[in-house]
Amino acid sequence: MNWDDLRFFLAVAGAGSLSGAGQQLGVNTTTVLRRVASLEDDLGARLFERERTGYRLTAAGEKLVEALEPVDRRLSALPRDFAATGEGAEGSVRLAAGETVAAFLLAAEYPAFRREHPGLELEILTDPRLAAIGQAPRIGNPLKDVDIAIRLARPTQGDMLMRKLGDMAYGLYAAPAYLDARGRPLQMQEIAAHDLIGFPRGETPLGPVWWFSRAEKSARIALRSSSVSARLEAARQGLGLTALPCMVGDVEDGLERVFGPDTLGSLEMWLMTRNDLAQLAHVRAVMEFVVDAVKRRRSRLEGRDHEVRELMPRPRPNH
C-alpha cells in the first residue's frame, strides 16, 4: 500500500468531493481520483459511493476513517506541539470561531489580553465548518488545523476537553421603516403577513432555526442566508424580519427588536480543545481569555442589555 494514498482518502472524506480535496491538497481532481482508486484497489474495498452531489463514505470507508482519525490528529498537531516547546515567545494559538463571536466578542475583548501576553500570537479563523450551528462533522477532525474551537452546539467528539461557555441569545429584528409600513407583530400568528429573511434549508433545527422553520410555513421567504452579516444588511434594507444574535441586533441603530430570546431561543456556546493541548500554558491562557470574555459580556450575549434599557425610566424635564 502507498501510505500517502491515505492522505488523499481523508481529504475526500472531509471535503465530500474530489475538487474540494484537490484544493486542500494543491493538486488536480484527476490526481485525487487516481490516488483514491489506488487505495481502493490495495484494500479490495469500495470506500466511496459516487453520487451527483459528491462522494459519500461507504461502510468500509467509515471504518477506515475511524481507524485513521487518531493518527491524523496526532500527525497534524506535530508542528504546533514542537513550536510550543521552542524558545522565545509564549507561542502561537489558532482558534476557530464563527464570524459573530470573533468580531463582537473576541476581537472586542482582545486588547486587554494582548497587553498581558505581548508574546502570545492569537490567530482567529472564521471557518464555518468548525463554528456552524449544529454538531461538528465527525469526518475531518474538527481540531485538525486549530488548537481551540468555539462551536454553537455541544460537541460529540471523544478525546477532547469541552466546556459550555454560555448561551447566545437570538431575537427577531426588522428596520423601523419596514415595521411602520407592514406593522409590528405581537405574536407568532401575525408573522404570516410578513416577509422573512431566514436560514438555509437543511440547517440544524436548534433555537432560532427551529422557530423559523415553523414561522416560515405561513410567511413569505424573501432571502435565506447562513451569514449573520448578510441577514442583518438585508433587514436594514427593509427586506423583512430576520433572526440575529442579540449582541448584534441590539446595537444596530438601523434595526428594531420585535421578539426576544424568550420567543426565538438561544444557541449553546461550547469551548473545545484536545486534552494534551490543554496542558500547554499558552493554550490555557487563551482558553481562560475566552471564558473571561464571555463572563464580561454575558448580559449582551443573553440579550438582557436590551431589556434593562427598556425598563429604565425616562428622565423627567426640570420645570
Short mmCIF file of N, CA and C in Angstrom, two decimals, residues 75-232:
data_model
loop_
_atom_site.label_atom_id
_atom_site.label_comp_id
_atom_site.label_asym_id
_atom_site.label_seq_id
_atom_site.Cartn_x
_atom_site.Cartn_y
_atom_site.Cartn_z
N LEU A 75 -0.59 13.48 13.89
CA LEU A 75 0.36 13.97 12.89
C LEU A 75 0.14 15.44 12.57
N SER A 76 -1.11 15.86 12.46
CA SER A 76 -1.40 17.25 12.13
C SER A 76 -1.02 18.19 13.26
N ALA A 77 -0.94 17.66 14.48
CA ALA A 77 -0.62 18.50 15.63
C ALA A 77 0.88 18.62 15.89
N LEU A 78 1.69 17.81 15.21
CA LEU A 78 3.12 17.81 15.50
C LEU A 78 3.79 19.18 15.34
N PRO A 79 3.54 19.90 14.23
CA PRO A 79 4.19 21.22 14.10
C PRO A 79 3.84 22.16 15.25
N ARG A 80 2.58 22.16 15.68
CA ARG A 80 2.18 23.05 16.77
C ARG A 80 2.80 22.60 18.09
N ASP A 81 2.88 21.28 18.29
CA ASP A 81 3.46 20.79 19.54
C ASP A 81 4.94 21.13 19.64
N PHE A 82 5.68 21.01 18.53
CA PHE A 82 7.09 21.34 18.56
C PHE A 82 7.29 22.84 18.72
N ALA A 83 6.42 23.63 18.07
CA ALA A 83 6.51 25.08 18.20
C ALA A 83 6.26 25.51 19.64
N ALA A 84 5.40 24.80 20.33
CA ALA A 84 5.06 25.17 21.71
C ALA A 84 6.22 24.95 22.66
N THR A 85 7.16 24.05 22.29
CA THR A 85 8.30 23.78 23.18
C THR A 85 9.54 24.53 22.74
N GLY A 86 9.39 25.39 21.72
CA GLY A 86 10.52 26.15 21.22
C GLY A 86 10.91 27.28 22.15
N GLU A 87 11.95 28.00 21.76
CA GLU A 87 12.46 29.09 22.59
C GLU A 87 11.69 30.37 22.33
N GLY A 88 11.86 31.32 23.21
CA GLY A 88 11.37 32.67 22.98
C GLY A 88 9.94 32.89 23.35
N ALA A 89 9.11 33.27 22.36
CA ALA A 89 7.76 33.77 22.58
C ALA A 89 6.89 32.77 23.32
N GLU A 90 5.79 33.29 23.85
CA GLU A 90 4.85 32.44 24.58
C GLU A 90 4.20 31.41 23.68
N GLY A 91 4.19 31.66 22.40
CA GLY A 91 3.63 30.70 21.48
C GLY A 91 2.54 31.29 20.62
N SER A 92 2.07 30.48 19.70
CA SER A 92 1.01 30.87 18.78
C SER A 92 -0.17 29.93 18.97
N VAL A 93 -1.36 30.48 19.02
CA VAL A 93 -2.57 29.68 19.23
C VAL A 93 -3.56 29.99 18.11
N ARG A 94 -4.08 28.94 17.49
CA ARG A 94 -5.08 29.10 16.43
C ARG A 94 -6.45 28.74 17.01
N LEU A 95 -7.38 29.65 16.87
CA LEU A 95 -8.71 29.49 17.45
C LEU A 95 -9.76 29.62 16.35
N ALA A 96 -10.67 28.68 16.27
CA ALA A 96 -11.75 28.72 15.28
C ALA A 96 -13.04 29.18 15.95
N ALA A 97 -13.72 30.12 15.32
CA ALA A 97 -14.98 30.63 15.87
C ALA A 97 -15.81 31.18 14.72
N GLY A 98 -17.10 31.37 14.97
CA GLY A 98 -17.95 31.99 13.98
C GLY A 98 -17.63 33.46 13.84
N GLU A 99 -18.05 34.05 12.73
CA GLU A 99 -17.77 35.46 12.47
C GLU A 99 -18.32 36.36 13.58
N THR A 100 -19.52 36.07 14.06
CA THR A 100 -20.13 36.91 15.10
C THR A 100 -19.34 36.85 16.39
N VAL A 101 -18.99 35.65 16.83
CA VAL A 101 -18.22 35.50 18.07
C VAL A 101 -16.84 36.15 17.90
N ALA A 102 -16.23 35.95 16.73
CA ALA A 102 -14.90 36.51 16.50
C ALA A 102 -14.90 38.04 16.57
N ALA A 103 -15.90 38.66 15.95
CA ALA A 103 -15.92 40.12 15.85
C ALA A 103 -16.48 40.79 17.09
N PHE A 104 -17.64 40.32 17.56
CA PHE A 104 -18.35 41.02 18.63
C PHE A 104 -17.92 40.60 20.03
N LEU A 105 -17.18 39.49 20.13
CA LEU A 105 -16.77 39.02 21.45
C LEU A 105 -15.25 39.00 21.58
N LEU A 106 -14.59 38.20 20.75
CA LEU A 106 -13.15 38.00 20.92
C LEU A 106 -12.34 39.24 20.57
N ALA A 107 -12.58 39.82 19.40
CA ALA A 107 -11.81 41.00 18.99
C ALA A 107 -12.09 42.17 19.92
N ALA A 108 -13.33 42.28 20.38
CA ALA A 108 -13.69 43.39 21.26
C ALA A 108 -13.01 43.29 22.62
N GLU A 109 -12.74 42.08 23.08
CA GLU A 109 -12.13 41.88 24.40
C GLU A 109 -10.63 41.65 24.34
N TYR A 110 -10.07 41.54 23.14
CA TYR A 110 -8.68 41.12 22.99
C TYR A 110 -7.63 42.13 23.47
N PRO A 111 -7.85 43.46 23.32
CA PRO A 111 -6.78 44.40 23.69
C PRO A 111 -6.21 44.21 25.09
N ALA A 112 -7.05 44.01 26.08
CA ALA A 112 -6.57 43.83 27.45
C ALA A 112 -5.73 42.55 27.56
N PHE A 113 -6.17 41.49 26.92
CA PHE A 113 -5.42 40.23 26.94
C PHE A 113 -4.06 40.41 26.27
N ARG A 114 -4.04 41.16 25.19
CA ARG A 114 -2.81 41.40 24.45
C ARG A 114 -1.79 42.14 25.31
N ARG A 115 -2.25 43.06 26.11
CA ARG A 115 -1.33 43.79 26.99
C ARG A 115 -0.72 42.86 28.04
N GLU A 116 -1.48 41.87 28.49
CA GLU A 116 -0.98 40.94 29.49
C GLU A 116 -0.07 39.87 28.89
N HIS A 117 -0.27 39.56 27.61
CA HIS A 117 0.50 38.50 26.94
C HIS A 117 1.06 39.02 25.61
N PRO A 118 2.00 39.94 25.66
CA PRO A 118 2.52 40.53 24.42
C PRO A 118 3.27 39.53 23.53
N GLY A 119 3.74 38.44 24.12
CA GLY A 119 4.48 37.47 23.33
C GLY A 119 3.63 36.35 22.77
N LEU A 120 2.34 36.41 23.01
CA LEU A 120 1.45 35.35 22.51
C LEU A 120 0.74 35.83 21.25
N GLU A 121 0.81 35.04 20.22
CA GLU A 121 0.16 35.39 18.96
C GLU A 121 -1.13 34.60 18.81
N LEU A 122 -2.25 35.29 18.74
CA LEU A 122 -3.54 34.64 18.57
C LEU A 122 -4.00 34.77 17.13
N GLU A 123 -4.35 33.64 16.53
CA GLU A 123 -4.85 33.62 15.15
C GLU A 123 -6.29 33.10 15.19
N ILE A 124 -7.23 33.94 14.78
CA ILE A 124 -8.65 33.57 14.81
C ILE A 124 -9.09 33.20 13.40
N LEU A 125 -9.59 32.00 13.23
CA LEU A 125 -10.08 31.53 11.94
C LEU A 125 -11.59 31.46 11.99
N THR A 126 -12.25 32.05 11.02
CA THR A 126 -13.72 32.00 10.96
C THR A 126 -14.13 30.96 9.93
N ASP A 127 -13.82 29.71 10.23
CA ASP A 127 -14.15 28.60 9.35
C ASP A 127 -15.57 28.13 9.66
N PRO A 128 -16.52 28.29 8.71
CA PRO A 128 -17.90 27.91 9.01
C PRO A 128 -18.07 26.43 9.33
N ARG A 129 -17.18 25.58 8.83
CA ARG A 129 -17.30 24.15 9.12
C ARG A 129 -17.02 23.87 10.59
N LEU A 130 -16.21 24.72 11.23
CA LEU A 130 -15.86 24.50 12.63
C LEU A 130 -16.80 25.20 13.58
N ALA A 131 -17.43 26.26 13.12
CA ALA A 131 -18.24 27.06 14.03
C ALA A 131 -19.71 27.09 13.66
N ALA A 132 -20.13 26.21 12.78
CA ALA A 132 -21.51 26.24 12.31
C ALA A 132 -22.48 25.77 13.39
N ILE A 133 -23.77 26.13 13.20
CA ILE A 133 -24.82 25.65 14.09
C ILE A 133 -24.93 24.14 13.94
N GLY A 134 -25.03 23.44 15.05
CA GLY A 134 -25.22 22.00 14.99
C GLY A 134 -23.94 21.25 15.31
N GLN A 135 -23.99 19.94 15.15
CA GLN A 135 -22.88 19.09 15.53
C GLN A 135 -21.72 19.25 14.56
N ALA A 136 -20.51 19.20 15.11
CA ALA A 136 -19.32 19.25 14.27
C ALA A 136 -19.25 17.97 13.45
N PRO A 137 -18.81 18.07 12.19
CA PRO A 137 -18.71 16.86 11.38
C PRO A 137 -17.66 15.92 11.95
N ARG A 138 -17.99 14.64 12.04
CA ARG A 138 -17.02 13.68 12.55
C ARG A 138 -15.92 13.46 11.53
N ILE A 139 -16.30 13.50 10.25
CA ILE A 139 -15.30 13.32 9.20
C ILE A 139 -14.48 14.59 9.10
N GLY A 140 -13.16 14.43 9.15
CA GLY A 140 -12.33 15.62 9.13
C GLY A 140 -12.27 16.17 10.54
N ASN A 141 -11.28 15.74 11.29
CA ASN A 141 -11.14 16.11 12.69
C ASN A 141 -11.34 17.62 12.87
N PRO A 142 -12.33 18.05 13.68
CA PRO A 142 -12.62 19.47 13.81
C PRO A 142 -11.52 20.29 14.47
N LEU A 143 -10.53 19.61 15.06
CA LEU A 143 -9.40 20.32 15.63
C LEU A 143 -8.10 19.97 14.91
N LYS A 144 -8.24 19.58 13.66
CA LYS A 144 -7.06 19.16 12.90
C LYS A 144 -6.11 20.32 12.67
N ASP A 145 -6.63 21.48 12.33
CA ASP A 145 -5.80 22.62 11.95
C ASP A 145 -5.84 23.76 12.97
N VAL A 146 -6.51 23.57 14.09
CA VAL A 146 -6.60 24.62 15.10
C VAL A 146 -6.35 24.01 16.47
N ASP A 147 -6.08 24.88 17.43
CA ASP A 147 -5.84 24.43 18.80
C ASP A 147 -7.11 24.46 19.64
N ILE A 148 -7.95 25.46 19.39
CA ILE A 148 -9.17 25.67 20.15
C ILE A 148 -10.30 25.99 19.18
N ALA A 149 -11.51 25.56 19.49
CA ALA A 149 -12.66 25.91 18.67
C ALA A 149 -13.83 26.28 19.57
N ILE A 150 -14.62 27.22 19.11
CA ILE A 150 -15.87 27.59 19.78
C ILE A 150 -17.00 27.22 18.84
N ARG A 151 -17.89 26.33 19.33
CA ARG A 151 -18.99 25.86 18.50
C ARG A 151 -20.32 26.26 19.11
N LEU A 152 -21.34 26.33 18.24
CA LEU A 152 -22.67 26.72 18.69
C LEU A 152 -23.57 25.51 18.91
N ALA A 153 -23.01 24.44 19.41
CA ALA A 153 -23.76 23.24 19.82
C ALA A 153 -22.80 22.35 20.57
N ARG A 154 -23.32 21.47 21.37
CA ARG A 154 -22.47 20.57 22.16
C ARG A 154 -21.69 19.65 21.23
N PRO A 155 -20.36 19.62 21.35
CA PRO A 155 -19.56 18.73 20.51
C PRO A 155 -19.83 17.27 20.85
N THR A 156 -19.60 16.41 19.86
CA THR A 156 -19.84 14.98 20.07
C THR A 156 -18.56 14.16 20.01
N GLN A 157 -17.43 14.81 19.74
CA GLN A 157 -16.18 14.07 19.64
C GLN A 157 -15.73 13.57 21.00
N GLY A 158 -14.82 12.59 20.98
CA GLY A 158 -14.45 11.94 22.22
C GLY A 158 -13.26 12.54 22.95
N ASP A 159 -12.06 12.41 22.38
CA ASP A 159 -10.83 12.75 23.10
C ASP A 159 -10.61 14.25 23.10
N MET A 160 -11.49 14.98 23.77
CA MET A 160 -11.38 16.43 23.83
C MET A 160 -11.81 16.95 25.18
N LEU A 161 -11.28 18.12 25.49
CA LEU A 161 -11.74 18.85 26.66
C LEU A 161 -12.83 19.80 26.20
N MET A 162 -14.00 19.69 26.81
CA MET A 162 -15.14 20.50 26.38
C MET A 162 -15.70 21.26 27.58
N ARG A 163 -16.12 22.48 27.33
CA ARG A 163 -16.71 23.30 28.39
C ARG A 163 -17.80 24.18 27.80
N LYS A 164 -18.96 24.18 28.43
CA LYS A 164 -20.01 25.08 27.96
C LYS A 164 -19.71 26.49 28.45
N LEU A 165 -19.69 27.44 27.51
CA LEU A 165 -19.39 28.82 27.84
C LEU A 165 -20.64 29.59 28.27
N GLY A 166 -21.76 29.29 27.65
CA GLY A 166 -22.99 30.04 27.92
C GLY A 166 -23.94 29.88 26.76
N ASP A 167 -24.86 30.82 26.63
CA ASP A 167 -25.86 30.79 25.57
C ASP A 167 -25.81 32.08 24.77
N MET A 168 -25.91 31.95 23.45
CA MET A 168 -26.01 33.10 22.57
C MET A 168 -27.48 33.29 22.21
N ALA A 169 -28.07 34.33 22.76
CA ALA A 169 -29.50 34.57 22.57
C ALA A 169 -29.76 35.19 21.20
N TYR A 170 -30.94 34.86 20.66
CA TYR A 170 -31.37 35.40 19.36
C TYR A 170 -32.67 36.17 19.52
N GLY A 171 -32.82 37.19 18.69
CA GLY A 171 -34.05 37.95 18.64
C GLY A 171 -34.50 38.12 17.20
N LEU A 172 -35.71 38.62 17.03
CA LEU A 172 -36.25 38.90 15.70
C LEU A 172 -36.17 40.40 15.48
N TYR A 173 -35.62 40.81 14.35
CA TYR A 173 -35.35 42.22 14.09
C TYR A 173 -35.86 42.63 12.71
N ALA A 174 -36.11 43.93 12.58
CA ALA A 174 -36.50 44.50 11.30
C ALA A 174 -36.20 45.99 11.31
N ALA A 175 -36.16 46.59 10.14
CA ALA A 175 -35.95 48.03 10.04
C ALA A 175 -37.21 48.76 10.49
N PRO A 176 -37.07 49.86 11.22
CA PRO A 176 -38.25 50.63 11.65
C PRO A 176 -39.17 51.01 10.50
N ALA A 177 -38.60 51.38 9.36
CA ALA A 177 -39.43 51.76 8.22
C ALA A 177 -40.27 50.58 7.73
N TYR A 178 -39.68 49.39 7.75
CA TYR A 178 -40.43 48.19 7.35
C TYR A 178 -41.59 47.96 8.31
N LEU A 179 -41.32 48.09 9.61
CA LEU A 179 -42.37 47.85 10.61
C LEU A 179 -43.46 48.92 10.54
N ASP A 180 -43.07 50.15 10.24
CA ASP A 180 -44.07 51.21 10.09
C ASP A 180 -45.01 50.90 8.93
N ALA A 181 -44.45 50.33 7.87
CA ALA A 181 -45.26 50.06 6.68
C ALA A 181 -46.07 48.77 6.80
N ARG A 182 -45.50 47.74 7.45
CA ARG A 182 -46.13 46.42 7.47
C ARG A 182 -46.73 46.06 8.82
N GLY A 183 -46.47 46.86 9.85
CA GLY A 183 -47.00 46.56 11.16
C GLY A 183 -46.03 45.78 12.02
N ARG A 184 -46.19 45.89 13.33
CA ARG A 184 -45.32 45.20 14.28
C ARG A 184 -46.05 43.99 14.85
N PRO A 185 -45.60 42.78 14.48
CA PRO A 185 -46.27 41.58 15.01
C PRO A 185 -46.09 41.46 16.51
N LEU A 186 -47.15 41.08 17.19
CA LEU A 186 -47.11 40.91 18.64
C LEU A 186 -47.08 39.44 19.04
N GLN A 187 -47.42 38.56 18.12
CA GLN A 187 -47.39 37.13 18.39
C GLN A 187 -47.08 36.40 17.09
N MET A 188 -46.75 35.11 17.22
CA MET A 188 -46.27 34.37 16.06
C MET A 188 -47.31 34.30 14.95
N GLN A 189 -48.59 34.24 15.29
CA GLN A 189 -49.63 34.13 14.27
C GLN A 189 -49.61 35.32 13.30
N GLU A 190 -49.14 36.46 13.77
CA GLU A 190 -49.13 37.66 12.93
C GLU A 190 -47.94 37.70 11.97
N ILE A 191 -47.02 36.72 12.10
CA ILE A 191 -45.88 36.65 11.19
C ILE A 191 -46.33 36.34 9.76
N ALA A 192 -47.49 35.71 9.62
CA ALA A 192 -47.96 35.29 8.30
C ALA A 192 -48.06 36.44 7.32
N ALA A 193 -48.24 37.64 7.80
CA ALA A 193 -48.40 38.80 6.91
C ALA A 193 -47.06 39.44 6.55
N HIS A 194 -45.97 38.80 6.93
CA HIS A 194 -44.66 39.44 6.76
C HIS A 194 -43.74 38.63 5.85
N ASP A 195 -42.66 39.30 5.41
CA ASP A 195 -41.57 38.65 4.68
C ASP A 195 -40.47 38.30 5.67
N LEU A 196 -39.84 37.15 5.46
CA LEU A 196 -38.80 36.68 6.37
C LEU A 196 -37.46 36.54 5.65
N ILE A 197 -36.40 36.84 6.37
CA ILE A 197 -35.03 36.58 5.92
C ILE A 197 -34.54 35.43 6.77
N GLY A 198 -34.56 34.24 6.21
CA GLY A 198 -34.38 33.04 7.01
C GLY A 198 -33.02 32.37 6.87
N PHE A 199 -32.94 31.17 7.45
CA PHE A 199 -31.75 30.35 7.41
C PHE A 199 -31.80 29.42 6.20
N PRO A 200 -30.66 28.89 5.76
CA PRO A 200 -30.67 27.94 4.65
C PRO A 200 -31.46 26.69 5.00
N ARG A 201 -32.05 26.08 4.00
CA ARG A 201 -32.72 24.79 4.21
C ARG A 201 -31.67 23.76 4.62
N GLY A 202 -32.04 22.88 5.53
CA GLY A 202 -31.11 21.86 5.98
C GLY A 202 -30.29 22.26 7.19
N GLU A 203 -30.42 23.51 7.65
CA GLU A 203 -29.70 23.92 8.86
C GLU A 203 -30.25 23.14 10.06
N THR A 204 -29.38 22.78 10.97
CA THR A 204 -29.80 22.01 12.15
C THR A 204 -30.88 22.76 12.91
N PRO A 205 -32.04 22.15 13.16
CA PRO A 205 -33.17 22.86 13.81
C PRO A 205 -32.97 23.07 15.30
N LEU A 206 -32.13 24.03 15.65
CA LEU A 206 -31.89 24.38 17.04
C LEU A 206 -32.30 25.84 17.26
N GLY A 207 -32.88 26.13 18.43
CA GLY A 207 -33.17 27.51 18.81
C GLY A 207 -33.88 28.31 17.74
N PRO A 208 -33.26 29.40 17.25
CA PRO A 208 -33.91 30.27 16.27
C PRO A 208 -34.19 29.58 14.95
N VAL A 209 -33.37 28.61 14.58
CA VAL A 209 -33.60 27.89 13.32
C VAL A 209 -34.90 27.10 13.41
N TRP A 210 -35.13 26.46 14.56
CA TRP A 210 -36.37 25.70 14.75
C TRP A 210 -37.56 26.65 14.75
N TRP A 211 -37.44 27.82 15.40
CA TRP A 211 -38.53 28.78 15.43
C TRP A 211 -38.86 29.25 14.01
N PHE A 212 -37.83 29.53 13.22
CA PHE A 212 -38.06 29.98 11.85
C PHE A 212 -38.68 28.90 10.99
N SER A 213 -38.31 27.64 11.24
CA SER A 213 -38.88 26.56 10.44
C SER A 213 -40.39 26.48 10.61
N ARG A 214 -40.89 26.90 11.78
CA ARG A 214 -42.34 26.95 11.99
C ARG A 214 -42.93 28.23 11.42
N ALA A 215 -42.25 29.35 11.65
CA ALA A 215 -42.79 30.64 11.21
C ALA A 215 -42.89 30.74 9.70
N GLU A 216 -41.94 30.16 8.98
CA GLU A 216 -41.92 30.32 7.54
C GLU A 216 -42.98 29.47 6.83
N LYS A 217 -43.66 28.61 7.56
CA LYS A 217 -44.72 27.82 6.92
C LYS A 217 -45.88 28.69 6.47
N SER A 218 -46.08 29.80 7.16
CA SER A 218 -47.19 30.67 6.80
C SER A 218 -46.74 32.02 6.25
N ALA A 219 -45.44 32.32 6.33
CA ALA A 219 -44.94 33.61 5.86
C ALA A 219 -44.23 33.44 4.51
N ARG A 220 -43.78 34.54 3.95
CA ARG A 220 -43.05 34.53 2.69
C ARG A 220 -41.55 34.66 2.97
N ILE A 221 -40.74 33.86 2.29
CA ILE A 221 -39.30 33.93 2.44
C ILE A 221 -38.73 34.85 1.37
N ALA A 222 -38.11 35.94 1.82
CA ALA A 222 -37.51 36.89 0.87
C ALA A 222 -36.07 36.52 0.55
N LEU A 223 -35.40 35.89 1.52
CA LEU A 223 -33.98 35.55 1.34
C LEU A 223 -33.60 34.54 2.40
N ARG A 224 -32.66 33.66 2.06
CA ARG A 224 -32.07 32.73 3.03
C ARG A 224 -30.57 32.93 3.03
N SER A 225 -29.97 32.92 4.22
CA SER A 225 -28.52 33.05 4.29
C SER A 225 -28.02 32.52 5.62
N SER A 226 -26.85 31.85 5.59
CA SER A 226 -26.20 31.41 6.82
C SER A 226 -25.35 32.53 7.42
N SER A 227 -25.20 33.62 6.68
CA SER A 227 -24.36 34.74 7.12
C SER A 227 -25.15 35.72 7.97
N VAL A 228 -24.69 35.96 9.18
CA VAL A 228 -25.32 36.95 10.05
C VAL A 228 -25.24 38.33 9.41
N SER A 229 -24.09 38.66 8.84
CA SER A 229 -23.92 39.97 8.21
C SER A 229 -24.88 40.17 7.05
N ALA A 230 -25.09 39.12 6.25
CA ALA A 230 -26.00 39.23 5.11
C ALA A 230 -27.44 39.42 5.57
N ARG A 231 -27.85 38.66 6.60
CA ARG A 231 -29.21 38.81 7.10
C ARG A 231 -29.42 40.19 7.73
N LEU A 232 -28.40 40.67 8.44
CA LEU A 232 -28.50 41.99 9.06
C LEU A 232 -28.68 43.07 8.00
#
